[in-house]
Amino acid sequence: MRSSLVSPITLSLAALAALSACTSMPASAPMKLFDQAALPAAVQVPTGHRVALETVGVGEITYECRAKANAPGSFEWVFVGPKAVLNSRQGSAIGSYFGPPATWQASDGSAITGAQVAVAPNAPGSIPLQLVKANPATGAGAMNGISYIQRVATQGGVAPAMPCAGDSTGKREIVKYQADYIFWKAA
C-alpha cells in the first residue's frame, strides 16, 4: 500500500527552495508595515507627525445585549470594552489596552487616553479602522508625547452574530480580535 503522506525529504527540499528564493531577493529599504496613503483619508494622521511606536494588540472585546434607546421592544449588542495585550512587532508584551475609558498603557506605567477623531470601514467581520487624538500622558515613559493613535489591520472584534432579544438582556459575549496600534508623536 502506497502512503499519500509527503515524505520528510520532500518537505525539506521545499523549505530549502523557499529559503533560497527569499535570500535571492534584492536588498532594499526595510519593509513599511503600513502606509498612510493606503488608508482612508479619515483615519490618516495629519502631516507633521512621526511614528513613535508600533504594536500588535491581541485580545477581546466584550459586548452586552441591551434594549435599543428610543426603540421599544428592540435590542442590540452594545460595546462594553476592550482588553488586549500590546505586543512589539517581535511578539513580546510591551503594554496593554483596556477600557472604558479607552486606555493604552505601556509596561513602564505611562498611559494615555484619547478622543476618537474618525473611523473607516474595514473588511466584513472586522472592527473599523480608527484614528484617536491622544490626551496628555500620565506617568513618565513610552506614552509621553504621543499625539495620535491609529488602529489599523483589524481582524475580528465585531458584535456577536447570535440574536440579542428581551430574554437575553444583560447577557455578555466576548469576541476575539487583533489590531495594529500605531502611536504617533509630533515630528
PDB file of C-alpha atoms in Angstrom:
ATOM      1  CA  MET A   1       0.000   0.000   0.000  1.00  0.00           C
ATOM      2  CA  ARG A   2       1.434   3.365  -1.027  1.00  0.00           C
ATOM      3  CA  SER A   3       1.319   6.208   1.526  1.00  0.00           C
ATOM      4  CA  SER A   4      -0.203   9.526   0.471  1.00  0.00           C
ATOM      5  CA  LEU A   5       1.816  11.431   3.067  1.00  0.00           C
ATOM      6  CA  VAL A   6       4.549  13.804   1.953  1.00  0.00           C
ATOM      7  CA  SER A   7       7.979  12.491   2.849  1.00  0.00           C
ATOM      8  CA  PRO A   8      10.280  14.445   5.180  1.00  0.00           C
ATOM      9  CA  ILE A   9      12.813  14.726   2.320  1.00  0.00           C
ATOM     10  CA  THR A  10      10.215  16.379   0.070  1.00  0.00           C
ATOM     11  CA  LEU A  11       9.307  18.821   2.850  1.00  0.00           C
ATOM     12  CA  SER A  12      12.978  19.629   3.467  1.00  0.00           C
ATOM     13  CA  LEU A  13      13.580  20.306  -0.222  1.00  0.00           C
ATOM     14  CA  ALA A  14      10.504  22.545  -0.394  1.00  0.00           C
ATOM     15  CA  ALA A  15      11.660  24.520   2.658  1.00  0.00           C
ATOM     16  CA  LEU A  16      15.170  24.866   1.205  1.00  0.00           C
ATOM     17  CA  ALA A  17      13.737  26.132  -2.100  1.00  0.00           C
ATOM     18  CA  ALA A  18      11.591  28.694  -0.281  1.00  0.00           C
ATOM     19  CA  LEU A  19      14.538  29.947   1.766  1.00  0.00           C
ATOM     20  CA  SER A  20      16.713  30.176  -1.335  1.00  0.00           C
ATOM     21  CA  ALA A  21      14.067  32.268  -3.065  1.00  0.00           C
ATOM     22  CA  CYS A  22      13.955  34.661  -0.106  1.00  0.00           C
ATOM     23  CA  THR A  23      17.717  35.080   0.095  1.00  0.00           C
ATOM     24  CA  SER A  24      17.948  35.832  -3.612  1.00  0.00           C
ATOM     25  CA  MET A  25      15.611  38.829  -3.282  1.00  0.00           C
ATOM     26  CA  PRO A  26      17.384  42.147  -3.789  1.00  0.00           C
ATOM     27  CA  ALA A  27      18.245  44.101  -0.658  1.00  0.00           C
ATOM     28  CA  SER A  28      16.172  47.233  -0.293  1.00  0.00           C
ATOM     29  CA  ALA A  29      14.856  49.639   2.311  1.00  0.00           C
ATOM     30  CA  PRO A  30      13.103  47.995   5.273  1.00  0.00           C
ATOM     31  CA  MET A  31       9.517  46.997   4.558  1.00  0.00           C
ATOM     32  CA  LYS A  32       6.963  49.534   5.793  1.00  0.00           C
ATOM     33  CA  LEU A  33       4.272  47.668   7.716  1.00  0.00           C
ATOM     34  CA  PHE A  34       1.630  50.314   6.979  1.00  0.00           C
ATOM     35  CA  ASP A  35       1.280  53.166   4.528  1.00  0.00           C
ATOM     36  CA  GLN A  36      -0.738  56.331   5.218  1.00  0.00           C
ATOM     37  CA  ALA A  37      -1.557  56.742   1.530  1.00  0.00           C
ATOM     38  CA  ALA A  38      -3.162  53.281   1.518  1.00  0.00           C
ATOM     39  CA  LEU A  39      -5.501  54.185   4.400  1.00  0.00           C
ATOM     40  CA  PRO A  40      -8.829  56.007   4.076  1.00  0.00           C
ATOM     41  CA  ALA A  41      -8.316  59.767   4.418  1.00  0.00           C
ATOM     42  CA  ALA A  42     -10.493  59.920   7.555  1.00  0.00           C
ATOM     43  CA  VAL A  43      -8.022  57.825   9.592  1.00  0.00           C
ATOM     44  CA  GLN A  44      -4.754  59.222   8.235  1.00  0.00           C
ATOM     45  CA  VAL A  45      -2.576  61.013  10.771  1.00  0.00           C
ATOM     46  CA  PRO A  46      -2.096  64.707   9.971  1.00  0.00           C
ATOM     47  CA  THR A  47       1.229  65.656   8.426  1.00  0.00           C
ATOM     48  CA  GLY A  48       3.892  66.817  10.852  1.00  0.00           C
ATOM     49  CA  HIS A  49       3.877  63.594  12.896  1.00  0.00           C
ATOM     50  CA  ARG A  50       6.173  60.577  13.010  1.00  0.00           C
ATOM     51  CA  VAL A  51       5.724  57.012  14.183  1.00  0.00           C
ATOM     52  CA  ALA A  52       6.941  56.597  17.761  1.00  0.00           C
ATOM     53  CA  LEU A  53       5.789  53.044  18.476  1.00  0.00           C
ATOM     54  CA  GLU A  54       4.134  50.176  16.594  1.00  0.00           C
ATOM     55  CA  THR A  55       2.243  47.464  18.467  1.00  0.00           C
ATOM     56  CA  VAL A  56       0.014  44.496  17.734  1.00  0.00           C
ATOM     57  CA  GLY A  57      -2.956  44.319  20.085  1.00  0.00           C
ATOM     58  CA  VAL A  58      -4.277  40.808  20.702  1.00  0.00           C
ATOM     59  CA  GLY A  59      -7.280  40.385  22.932  1.00  0.00           C
ATOM     60  CA  GLU A  60     -11.018  40.509  23.271  1.00  0.00           C
ATOM     61  CA  ILE A  61     -13.954  42.880  23.167  1.00  0.00           C
ATOM     62  CA  THR A  62     -16.976  42.469  25.432  1.00  0.00           C
ATOM     63  CA  TYR A  63     -20.500  43.185  24.177  1.00  0.00           C
ATOM     64  CA  GLU A  64     -23.749  43.214  26.164  1.00  0.00           C
ATOM     65  CA  CYS A  65     -27.320  42.660  24.968  1.00  0.00           C
ATOM     66  CA  ARG A  66     -29.347  45.792  25.779  1.00  0.00           C
ATOM     67  CA  ALA A  67     -32.622  47.440  24.813  1.00  0.00           C
ATOM     68  CA  LYS A  68     -32.219  49.963  21.988  1.00  0.00           C
ATOM     69  CA  ALA A  69     -32.708  53.544  23.073  1.00  0.00           C
ATOM     70  CA  ASN A  70     -35.880  55.100  21.655  1.00  0.00           C
ATOM     71  CA  ALA A  71     -36.917  51.777  20.054  1.00  0.00           C
ATOM     72  CA  PRO A  72     -39.286  49.916  22.416  1.00  0.00           C
ATOM     73  CA  GLY A  73     -39.110  46.153  22.018  1.00  0.00           C
ATOM     74  CA  SER A  74     -35.830  46.267  20.048  1.00  0.00           C
ATOM     75  CA  PHE A  75     -32.495  45.006  21.307  1.00  0.00           C
ATOM     76  CA  GLU A  76     -28.875  45.183  20.196  1.00  0.00           C
ATOM     77  CA  TRP A  77     -25.341  44.149  21.134  1.00  0.00           C
ATOM     78  CA  VAL A  78     -23.611  47.137  22.739  1.00  0.00           C
ATOM     79  CA  PHE A  79     -19.835  47.584  23.030  1.00  0.00           C
ATOM     80  CA  VAL A  80     -18.769  47.333  26.696  1.00  0.00           C
ATOM     81  CA  GLY A  81     -14.982  47.458  26.447  1.00  0.00           C
ATOM     82  CA  PRO A  82     -11.703  46.019  25.171  1.00  0.00           C
ATOM     83  CA  LYS A  83      -8.975  44.072  26.911  1.00  0.00           C
ATOM     84  CA  ALA A  84      -5.801  43.373  24.940  1.00  0.00           C
ATOM     85  CA  VAL A  85      -2.085  42.832  25.280  1.00  0.00           C
ATOM     86  CA  LEU A  86       0.047  45.196  23.216  1.00  0.00           C
ATOM     87  CA  ASN A  87       2.946  43.295  21.693  1.00  0.00           C
ATOM     88  CA  SER A  88       6.037  44.564  19.912  1.00  0.00           C
ATOM     89  CA  ARG A  89       6.485  43.525  16.265  1.00  0.00           C
ATOM     90  CA  GLN A  90       8.805  40.825  17.631  1.00  0.00           C
ATOM     91  CA  GLY A  91       5.996  39.412  19.805  1.00  0.00           C
ATOM     92  CA  SER A  92       6.982  40.482  23.317  1.00  0.00           C
ATOM     93  CA  ALA A  93       4.364  42.093  25.561  1.00  0.00           C
ATOM     94  CA  ILE A  94       5.094  45.810  25.993  1.00  0.00           C
ATOM     95  CA  GLY A  95       1.781  47.117  27.290  1.00  0.00           C
ATOM     96  CA  SER A  96      -1.981  46.757  27.464  1.00  0.00           C
ATOM     97  CA  TYR A  97      -5.159  48.287  26.114  1.00  0.00           C
ATOM     98  CA  PHE A  98      -8.336  48.368  28.186  1.00  0.00           C
ATOM     99  CA  GLY A  99     -11.403  50.431  28.948  1.00  0.00           C
ATOM    100  CA  PRO A 100     -13.610  52.250  29.383  1.00  0.00           C
ATOM    101  CA  PRO A 101     -12.260  54.775  29.045  1.00  0.00           C
ATOM    102  CA  ALA A 102     -10.034  53.538  26.229  1.00  0.00           C
ATOM    103  CA  THR A 103      -6.573  53.413  27.801  1.00  0.00           C
ATOM    104  CA  TRP A 104      -3.242  52.394  26.303  1.00  0.00           C
ATOM    105  CA  GLN A 105      -0.670  51.637  28.996  1.00  0.00           C
ATOM    106  CA  ALA A 106       2.999  50.832  28.448  1.00  0.00           C
ATOM    107  CA  SER A 107       4.808  48.336  30.660  1.00  0.00           C
ATOM    108  CA  ASP A 108       6.748  51.275  32.131  1.00  0.00           C
ATOM    109  CA  GLY A 109       3.496  52.562  33.688  1.00  0.00           C
ATOM    110  CA  SER A 110       2.934  55.529  31.377  1.00  0.00           C
ATOM    111  CA  ALA A 111      -0.581  55.669  29.914  1.00  0.00           C
ATOM    112  CA  ILE A 112      -2.806  57.662  27.594  1.00  0.00           C
ATOM    113  CA  THR A 113      -6.490  58.015  26.894  1.00  0.00           C
ATOM    114  CA  GLY A 114      -7.957  59.823  23.933  1.00  0.00           C
ATOM    115  CA  ALA A 115     -10.929  61.005  21.905  1.00  0.00           C
ATOM    116  CA  GLN A 116     -11.991  59.314  18.695  1.00  0.00           C
ATOM    117  CA  VAL A 117     -11.450  61.537  15.660  1.00  0.00           C
ATOM    118  CA  ALA A 118     -12.716  59.196  12.930  1.00  0.00           C
ATOM    119  CA  VAL A 119     -13.408  55.612  11.895  1.00  0.00           C
ATOM    120  CA  ALA A 120     -13.383  53.975   8.475  1.00  0.00           C
ATOM    121  CA  PRO A 121     -14.802  50.598   7.442  1.00  0.00           C
ATOM    122  CA  ASN A 122     -12.548  47.585   7.174  1.00  0.00           C
ATOM    123  CA  ALA A 123     -13.179  44.084   5.873  1.00  0.00           C
ATOM    124  CA  PRO A 124     -16.509  42.447   6.778  1.00  0.00           C
ATOM    125  CA  GLY A 125     -16.268  40.761  10.173  1.00  0.00           C
ATOM    126  CA  SER A 126     -13.606  43.177  11.436  1.00  0.00           C
ATOM    127  CA  ILE A 127     -13.951  46.277  13.594  1.00  0.00           C
ATOM    128  CA  PRO A 128     -13.339  49.575  11.778  1.00  0.00           C
ATOM    129  CA  LEU A 129     -10.045  51.361  11.369  1.00  0.00           C
ATOM    130  CA  GLN A 130      -9.772  54.243  13.829  1.00  0.00           C
ATOM    131  CA  LEU A 131      -7.922  57.492  14.489  1.00  0.00           C
ATOM    132  CA  VAL A 132      -7.737  58.766  18.083  1.00  0.00           C
ATOM    133  CA  LYS A 133      -6.378  62.113  19.323  1.00  0.00           C
ATOM    134  CA  ALA A 134      -4.400  61.363  22.479  1.00  0.00           C
ATOM    135  CA  ASN A 135      -4.787  63.211  25.763  1.00  0.00           C
ATOM    136  CA  PRO A 136      -1.577  64.086  27.643  1.00  0.00           C
ATOM    137  CA  ALA A 137       0.113  61.028  29.126  1.00  0.00           C
ATOM    138  CA  THR A 138       0.154  60.119  32.779  1.00  0.00           C
ATOM    139  CA  GLY A 139       3.423  58.812  34.179  1.00  0.00           C
ATOM    140  CA  ALA A 140       6.859  59.087  32.607  1.00  0.00           C
ATOM    141  CA  GLY A 141       7.733  56.711  29.804  1.00  0.00           C
ATOM    142  CA  ALA A 142       6.877  55.481  26.316  1.00  0.00           C
ATOM    143  CA  MET A 143       3.479  57.203  26.121  1.00  0.00           C
ATOM    144  CA  ASN A 144       4.847  60.703  26.793  1.00  0.00           C
ATOM    145  CA  GLY A 145       4.416  62.981  23.810  1.00  0.00           C
ATOM    146  CA  ILE A 146       2.038  60.664  21.917  1.00  0.00           C
ATOM    147  CA  SER A 147      -0.407  62.798  19.943  1.00  0.00           C
ATOM    148  CA  TYR A 148      -2.338  60.247  17.851  1.00  0.00           C
ATOM    149  CA  ILE A 149      -3.129  56.537  17.935  1.00  0.00           C
ATOM    150  CA  GLN A 150      -4.164  54.672  14.802  1.00  0.00           C
ATOM    151  CA  ARG A 151      -5.945  51.318  14.837  1.00  0.00           C
ATOM    152  CA  VAL A 152      -5.229  49.530  11.567  1.00  0.00           C
ATOM    153  CA  ALA A 153      -5.017  45.954  10.226  1.00  0.00           C
ATOM    154  CA  THR A 154      -8.039  44.927  12.295  1.00  0.00           C
ATOM    155  CA  GLN A 155      -9.197  41.314  12.426  1.00  0.00           C
ATOM    156  CA  GLY A 156     -12.419  40.233  14.141  1.00  0.00           C
ATOM    157  CA  GLY A 157     -13.925  42.060  17.106  1.00  0.00           C
ATOM    158  CA  VAL A 158     -17.392  42.743  15.705  1.00  0.00           C
ATOM    159  CA  ALA A 159     -20.561  42.266  17.752  1.00  0.00           C
ATOM    160  CA  PRO A 160     -21.785  38.667  18.071  1.00  0.00           C
ATOM    161  CA  ALA A 161     -23.892  37.268  15.228  1.00  0.00           C
ATOM    162  CA  MET A 162     -26.194  35.476  17.682  1.00  0.00           C
ATOM    163  CA  PRO A 163     -29.583  37.084  18.316  1.00  0.00           C
ATOM    164  CA  CYS A 164     -29.990  39.641  21.076  1.00  0.00           C
ATOM    165  CA  ALA A 165     -33.568  39.672  22.366  1.00  0.00           C
ATOM    166  CA  GLY A 166     -35.529  40.558  25.500  1.00  0.00           C
ATOM    167  CA  ASP A 167     -34.840  37.190  27.133  1.00  0.00           C
ATOM    168  CA  SER A 168     -31.077  37.768  26.805  1.00  0.00           C
ATOM    169  CA  THR A 169     -30.966  41.358  28.110  1.00  0.00           C
ATOM    170  CA  GLY A 170     -27.821  41.779  30.188  1.00  0.00           C
ATOM    171  CA  LYS A 171     -26.100  38.759  28.630  1.00  0.00           C
ATOM    172  CA  ARG A 172     -22.445  39.410  27.818  1.00  0.00           C
ATOM    173  CA  GLU A 173     -20.436  37.894  24.991  1.00  0.00           C
ATOM    174  CA  ILE A 174     -16.695  38.123  24.436  1.00  0.00           C
ATOM    175  CA  VAL A 175     -15.220  38.138  20.929  1.00  0.00           C
ATOM    176  CA  LYS A 176     -11.562  37.829  19.969  1.00  0.00           C
ATOM    177  CA  TYR A 177      -9.800  40.485  17.922  1.00  0.00           C
ATOM    178  CA  GLN A 178      -6.425  41.712  16.758  1.00  0.00           C
ATOM    179  CA  ALA A 179      -5.319  45.132  15.530  1.00  0.00           C
ATOM    180  CA  ASP A 180      -2.163  47.111  14.976  1.00  0.00           C
ATOM    181  CA  TYR A 181      -1.971  50.199  17.188  1.00  0.00           C
ATOM    182  CA  ILE A 182       0.411  52.806  15.764  1.00  0.00           C
ATOM    183  CA  PHE A 183       1.443  55.594  18.147  1.00  0.00           C
ATOM    184  CA  TRP A 184       2.448  58.973  16.668  1.00  0.00           C
ATOM    185  CA  LYS A 185       4.364  61.991  18.034  1.00  0.00           C
ATOM    186  CA  ALA A 186       4.828  65.460  16.592  1.00  0.00           C
ATOM    187  CA  ALA A 187       7.819  65.466  14.253  1.00  0.00           C
TER     188      ALA A 187
END
